CSV table of C-alpha atoms and ligand atoms in Angstrom, one decimal:
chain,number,residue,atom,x,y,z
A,48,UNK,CA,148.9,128.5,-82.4
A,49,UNK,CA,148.9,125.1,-83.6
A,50,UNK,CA,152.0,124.6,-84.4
A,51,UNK,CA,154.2,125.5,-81.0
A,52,UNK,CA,155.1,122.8,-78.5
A,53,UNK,CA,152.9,121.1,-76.1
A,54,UNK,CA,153.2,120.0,-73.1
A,55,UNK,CA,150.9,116.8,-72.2
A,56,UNK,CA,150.8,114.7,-69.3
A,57,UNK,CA,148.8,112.0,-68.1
A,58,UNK,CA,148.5,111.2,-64.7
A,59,UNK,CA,146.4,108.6,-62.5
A,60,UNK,CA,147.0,105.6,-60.0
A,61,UNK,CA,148.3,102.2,-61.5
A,62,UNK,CA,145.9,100.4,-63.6
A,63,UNK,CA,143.8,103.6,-64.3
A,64,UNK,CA,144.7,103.2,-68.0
A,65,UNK,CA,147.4,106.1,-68.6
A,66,UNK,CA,149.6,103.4,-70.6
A,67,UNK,CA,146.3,102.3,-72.6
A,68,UNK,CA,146.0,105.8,-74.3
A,69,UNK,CA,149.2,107.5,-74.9
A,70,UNK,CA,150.1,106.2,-78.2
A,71,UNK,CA,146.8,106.9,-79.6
A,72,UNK,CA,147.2,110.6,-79.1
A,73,UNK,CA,151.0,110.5,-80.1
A,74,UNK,CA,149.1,108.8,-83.7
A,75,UNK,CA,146.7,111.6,-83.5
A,76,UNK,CA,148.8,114.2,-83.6
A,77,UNK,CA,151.4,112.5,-86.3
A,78,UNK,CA,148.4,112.4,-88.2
A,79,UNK,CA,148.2,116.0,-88.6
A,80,UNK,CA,151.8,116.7,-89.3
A,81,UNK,CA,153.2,116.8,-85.5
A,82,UNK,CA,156.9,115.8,-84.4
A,83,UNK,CA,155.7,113.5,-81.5
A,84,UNK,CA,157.9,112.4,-78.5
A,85,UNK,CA,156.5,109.9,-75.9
A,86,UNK,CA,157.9,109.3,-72.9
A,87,UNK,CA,157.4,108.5,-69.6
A,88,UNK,CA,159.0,109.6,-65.6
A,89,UNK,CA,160.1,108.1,-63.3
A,90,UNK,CA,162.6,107.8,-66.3
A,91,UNK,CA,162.7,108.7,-70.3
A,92,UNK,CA,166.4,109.3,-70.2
A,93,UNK,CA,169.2,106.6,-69.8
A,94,UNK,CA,169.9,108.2,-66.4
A,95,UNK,CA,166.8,109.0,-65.6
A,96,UNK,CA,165.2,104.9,-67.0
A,97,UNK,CA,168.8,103.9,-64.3
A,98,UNK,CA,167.2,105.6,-61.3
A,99,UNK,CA,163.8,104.3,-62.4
A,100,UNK,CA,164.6,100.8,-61.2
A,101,UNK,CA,166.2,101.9,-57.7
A,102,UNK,CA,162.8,103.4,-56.9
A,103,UNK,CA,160.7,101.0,-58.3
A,104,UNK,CA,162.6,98.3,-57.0
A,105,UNK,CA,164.5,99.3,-53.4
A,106,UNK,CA,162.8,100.2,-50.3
A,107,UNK,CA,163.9,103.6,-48.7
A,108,UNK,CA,162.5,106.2,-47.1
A,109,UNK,CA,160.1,108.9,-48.7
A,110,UNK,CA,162.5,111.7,-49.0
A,111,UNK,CA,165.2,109.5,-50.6
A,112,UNK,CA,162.9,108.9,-53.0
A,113,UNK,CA,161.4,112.3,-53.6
A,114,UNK,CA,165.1,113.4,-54.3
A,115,UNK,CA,165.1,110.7,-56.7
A,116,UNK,CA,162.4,111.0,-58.6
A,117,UNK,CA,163.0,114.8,-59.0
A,118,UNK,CA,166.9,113.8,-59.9
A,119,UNK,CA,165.3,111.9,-63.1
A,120,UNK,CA,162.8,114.6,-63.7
A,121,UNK,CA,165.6,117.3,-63.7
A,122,UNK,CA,167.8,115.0,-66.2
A,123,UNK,CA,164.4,114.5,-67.9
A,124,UNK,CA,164.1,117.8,-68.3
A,125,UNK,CA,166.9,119.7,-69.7
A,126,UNK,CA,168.2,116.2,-71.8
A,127,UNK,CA,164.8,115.7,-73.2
A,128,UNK,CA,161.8,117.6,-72.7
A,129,UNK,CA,162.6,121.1,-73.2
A,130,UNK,CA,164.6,120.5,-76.3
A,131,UNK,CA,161.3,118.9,-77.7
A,132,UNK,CA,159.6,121.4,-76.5
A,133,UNK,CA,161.7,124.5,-78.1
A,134,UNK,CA,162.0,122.4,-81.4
A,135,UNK,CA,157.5,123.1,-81.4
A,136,UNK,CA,157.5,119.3,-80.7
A,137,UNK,CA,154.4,117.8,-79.1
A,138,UNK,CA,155.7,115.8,-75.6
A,139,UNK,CA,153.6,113.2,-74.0
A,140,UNK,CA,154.4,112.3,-70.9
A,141,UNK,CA,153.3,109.1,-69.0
A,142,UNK,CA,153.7,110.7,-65.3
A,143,UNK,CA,154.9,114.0,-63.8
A,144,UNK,CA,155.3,116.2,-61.0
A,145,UNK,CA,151.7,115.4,-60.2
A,146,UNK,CA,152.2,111.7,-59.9
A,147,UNK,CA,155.3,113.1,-57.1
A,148,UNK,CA,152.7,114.9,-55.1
A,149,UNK,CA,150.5,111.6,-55.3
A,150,UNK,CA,153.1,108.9,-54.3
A,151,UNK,CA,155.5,110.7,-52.2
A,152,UNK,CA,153.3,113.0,-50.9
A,153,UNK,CA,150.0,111.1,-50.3
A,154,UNK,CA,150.9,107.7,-50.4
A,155,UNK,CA,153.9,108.0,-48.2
A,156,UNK,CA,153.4,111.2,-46.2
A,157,UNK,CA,155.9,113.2,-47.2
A,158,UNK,CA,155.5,117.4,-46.3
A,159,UNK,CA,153.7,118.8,-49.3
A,160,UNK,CA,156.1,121.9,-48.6
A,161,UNK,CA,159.4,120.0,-49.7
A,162,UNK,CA,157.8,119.0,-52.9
A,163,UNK,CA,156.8,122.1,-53.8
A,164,UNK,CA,160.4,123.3,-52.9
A,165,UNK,CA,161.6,120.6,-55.3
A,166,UNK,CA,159.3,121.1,-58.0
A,167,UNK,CA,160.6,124.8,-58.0
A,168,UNK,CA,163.8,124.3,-58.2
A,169,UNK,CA,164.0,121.5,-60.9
A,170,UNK,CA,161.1,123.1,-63.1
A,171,UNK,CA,162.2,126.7,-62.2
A,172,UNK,CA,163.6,128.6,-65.0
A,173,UNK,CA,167.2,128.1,-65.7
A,174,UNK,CA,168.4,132.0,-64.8
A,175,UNK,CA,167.8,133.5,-62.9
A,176,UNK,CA,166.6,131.2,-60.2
A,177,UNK,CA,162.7,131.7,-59.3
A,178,UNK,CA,161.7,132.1,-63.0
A,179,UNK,CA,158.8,130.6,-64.3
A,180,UNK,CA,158.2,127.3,-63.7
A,181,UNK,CA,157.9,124.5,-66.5
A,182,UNK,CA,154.6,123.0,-65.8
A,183,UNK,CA,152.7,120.8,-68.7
A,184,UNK,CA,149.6,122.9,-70.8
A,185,UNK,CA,147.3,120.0,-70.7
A,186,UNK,CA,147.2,117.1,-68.2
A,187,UNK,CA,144.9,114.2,-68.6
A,188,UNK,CA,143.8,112.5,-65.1
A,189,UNK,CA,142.4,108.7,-65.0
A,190,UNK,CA,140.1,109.0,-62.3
A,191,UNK,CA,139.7,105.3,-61.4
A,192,UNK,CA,138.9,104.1,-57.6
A,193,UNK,CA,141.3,102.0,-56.1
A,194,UNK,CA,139.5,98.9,-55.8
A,195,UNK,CA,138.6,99.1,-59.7
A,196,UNK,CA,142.5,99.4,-60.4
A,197,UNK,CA,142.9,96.6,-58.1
A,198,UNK,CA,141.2,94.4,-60.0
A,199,UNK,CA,142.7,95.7,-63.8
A,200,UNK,CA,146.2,95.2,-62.3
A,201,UNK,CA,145.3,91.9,-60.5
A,202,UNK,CA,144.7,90.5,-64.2
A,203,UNK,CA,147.7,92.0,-66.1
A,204,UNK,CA,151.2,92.1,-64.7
A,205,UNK,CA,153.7,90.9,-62.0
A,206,UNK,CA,153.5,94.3,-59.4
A,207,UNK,CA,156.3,96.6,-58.3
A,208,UNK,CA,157.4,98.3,-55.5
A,209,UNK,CA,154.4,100.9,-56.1
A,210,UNK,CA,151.4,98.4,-56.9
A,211,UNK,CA,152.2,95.8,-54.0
A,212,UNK,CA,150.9,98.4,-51.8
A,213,UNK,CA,147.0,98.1,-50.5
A,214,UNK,CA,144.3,99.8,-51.2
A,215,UNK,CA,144.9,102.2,-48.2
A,216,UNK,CA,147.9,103.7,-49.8
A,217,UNK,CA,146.2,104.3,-53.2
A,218,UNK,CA,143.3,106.1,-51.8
A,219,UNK,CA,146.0,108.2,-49.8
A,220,UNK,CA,147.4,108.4,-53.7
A,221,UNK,CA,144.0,109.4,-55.3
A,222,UNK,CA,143.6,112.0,-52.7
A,223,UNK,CA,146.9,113.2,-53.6
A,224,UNK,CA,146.2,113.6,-57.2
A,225,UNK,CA,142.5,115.1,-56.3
A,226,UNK,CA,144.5,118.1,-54.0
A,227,UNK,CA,146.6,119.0,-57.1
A,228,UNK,CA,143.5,119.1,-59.0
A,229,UNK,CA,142.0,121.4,-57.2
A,230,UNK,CA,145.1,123.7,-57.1
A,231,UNK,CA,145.2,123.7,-60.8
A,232,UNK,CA,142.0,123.2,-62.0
A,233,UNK,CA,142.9,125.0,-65.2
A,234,UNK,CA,145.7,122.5,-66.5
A,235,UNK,CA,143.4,119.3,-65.5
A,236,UNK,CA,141.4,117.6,-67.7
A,237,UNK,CA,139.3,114.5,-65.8
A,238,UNK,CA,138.7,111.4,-67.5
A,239,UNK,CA,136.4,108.8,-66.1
A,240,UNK,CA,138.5,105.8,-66.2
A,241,UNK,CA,135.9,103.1,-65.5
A,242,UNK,CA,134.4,102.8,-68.7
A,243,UNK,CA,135.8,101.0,-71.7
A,244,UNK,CA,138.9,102.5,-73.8
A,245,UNK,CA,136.8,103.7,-76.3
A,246,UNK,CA,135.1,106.1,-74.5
A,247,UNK,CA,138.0,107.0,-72.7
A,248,UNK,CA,139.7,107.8,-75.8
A,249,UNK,CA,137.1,109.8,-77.1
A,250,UNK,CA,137.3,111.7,-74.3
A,251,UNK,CA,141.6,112.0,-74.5
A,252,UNK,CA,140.3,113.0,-78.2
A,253,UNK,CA,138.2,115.5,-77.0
A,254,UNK,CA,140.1,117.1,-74.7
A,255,UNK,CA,142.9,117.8,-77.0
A,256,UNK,CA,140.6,118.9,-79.9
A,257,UNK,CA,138.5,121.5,-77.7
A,258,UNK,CA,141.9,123.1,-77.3
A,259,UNK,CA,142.4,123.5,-81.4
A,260,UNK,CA,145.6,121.9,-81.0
A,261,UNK,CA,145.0,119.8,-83.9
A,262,UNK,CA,144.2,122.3,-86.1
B,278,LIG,N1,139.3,101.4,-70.1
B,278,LIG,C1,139.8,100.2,-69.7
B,278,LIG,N2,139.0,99.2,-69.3
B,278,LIG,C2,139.4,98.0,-68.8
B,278,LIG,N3,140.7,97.7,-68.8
B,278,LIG,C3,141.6,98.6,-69.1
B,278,LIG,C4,141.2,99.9,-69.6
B,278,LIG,N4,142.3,100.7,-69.9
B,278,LIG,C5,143.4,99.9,-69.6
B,278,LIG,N5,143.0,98.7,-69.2
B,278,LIG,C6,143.8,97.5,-68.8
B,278,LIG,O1,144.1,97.8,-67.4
B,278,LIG,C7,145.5,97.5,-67.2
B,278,LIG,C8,146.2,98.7,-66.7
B,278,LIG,O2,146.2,99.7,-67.8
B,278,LIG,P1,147.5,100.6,-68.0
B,278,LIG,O3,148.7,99.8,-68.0
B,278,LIG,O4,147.2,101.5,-69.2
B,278,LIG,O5,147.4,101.5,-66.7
B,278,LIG,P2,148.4,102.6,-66.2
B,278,LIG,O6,147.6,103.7,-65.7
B,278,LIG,O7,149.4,102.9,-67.3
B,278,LIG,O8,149.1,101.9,-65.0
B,278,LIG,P3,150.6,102.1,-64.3
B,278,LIG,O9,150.5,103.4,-63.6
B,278,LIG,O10,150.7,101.0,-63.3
B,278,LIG,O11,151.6,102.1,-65.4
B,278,LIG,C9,146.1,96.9,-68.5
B,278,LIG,O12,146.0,95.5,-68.4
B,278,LIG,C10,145.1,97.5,-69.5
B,278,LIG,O13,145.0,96.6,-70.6
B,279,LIG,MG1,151.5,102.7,-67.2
């Protein structure tokens, strides 16, 4: 089974160390032969990276930018990912669905009910409607507290829309993330993010390798 496509996302509040890690696996796999595609939502097509900036950027309100993020994933989607992923490719994915149910749905407050509406339709099988949906086979969460990835993102970078908010809205975010978890234990892995990137690798490493996909 080594050889079909994967599906591997990583998901986590800002500054939890997603960013960090992904090319490390994408060399981990090209080391043992694998077509590799990284990429990252909101965005990882030119339409998709275009509505990237209006939600990163613009304030509206939380359903405006549910649509939107789902818009991108959709493009995402049938331009990119599923190709990869019918060519046996190996896709890493810096954010997903999960990150939707996080932001839109914790952070801002959005009903759980229309995300899961939009996550069926854009990740629903093509036809008929109501197949089964795309979801990833592995996903990596960065479990960091918010006042740790505070203080990571403090040191490192100019924030957006996303990381101005306060602490308030990214334990709303982390409790978002922990409510997916426990809806899909099975496709979550959880990383402790507050130890140094070594030992989170090795555990991104391990993670992969206990599934024998790089066999
Ligand atoms: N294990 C770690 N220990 C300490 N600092 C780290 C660790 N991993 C990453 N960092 C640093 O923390 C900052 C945030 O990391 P990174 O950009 O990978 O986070 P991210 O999860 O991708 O955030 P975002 O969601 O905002 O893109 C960076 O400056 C990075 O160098
Ligand atoms: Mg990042």
């Amino acid at each position: 089974m080594g050889n079909s496509g994967r599906f591997i996302t990583f998901e986590g509040i800002d500054g939890a160390g997603k960013s960090t890690q992904v090319d490390a696996l994408a060399q981990l796999f090209r080391g043992v032969g694998r077509t590799v595609l990284v990429t990252r939502e909101p965005g990882g097509t030119a339409l998709a990276e275009k509505i990237r900036k209006l939600v990163l950027h613009d304030a509206m309100d939380p359903l405006t930018e549910a649509l939107l993020v789902f818009a991108a994933r959709r493009d995402h989607l049938v331009q990119l990912i599923e190709p990869a992923l019918a060519r046996g490719d190996v896709v890493l994915c810096d954010r997903f669905t999960d990150s939707s149910f996080a932001y839109q749905g914790g952070g801002r407050g959005l009903d759980l009910a229309v995300l899961s509406m939009l996550e069926q339709w854009v990740q629903g099988g093509q036809a008929p409607a109501g197949g089964p949906m795309r979801q990833p086979d592995l996903t990596l969460w960065f479990d960091l507290s918010p006042a740790q990835a505070a203080r990571r993102l403090a040191a490192a970078r100019e924030p957006d829309k996303f990381e101005a908010q306060n602490e308030a809205f990214f334990a709303r975010v982390a409790q978002g993330f922990l409510r997916r978890v426990e809806a899909h234990p099975q496709r979550f892995f959880r990383l402790d993010a507050d130890r140094e990137r070594a030992l989170v690798w090795a555990d991104v490493e391990a993670a992969v390798r206990s599934r024998g996909w790089l066999e």
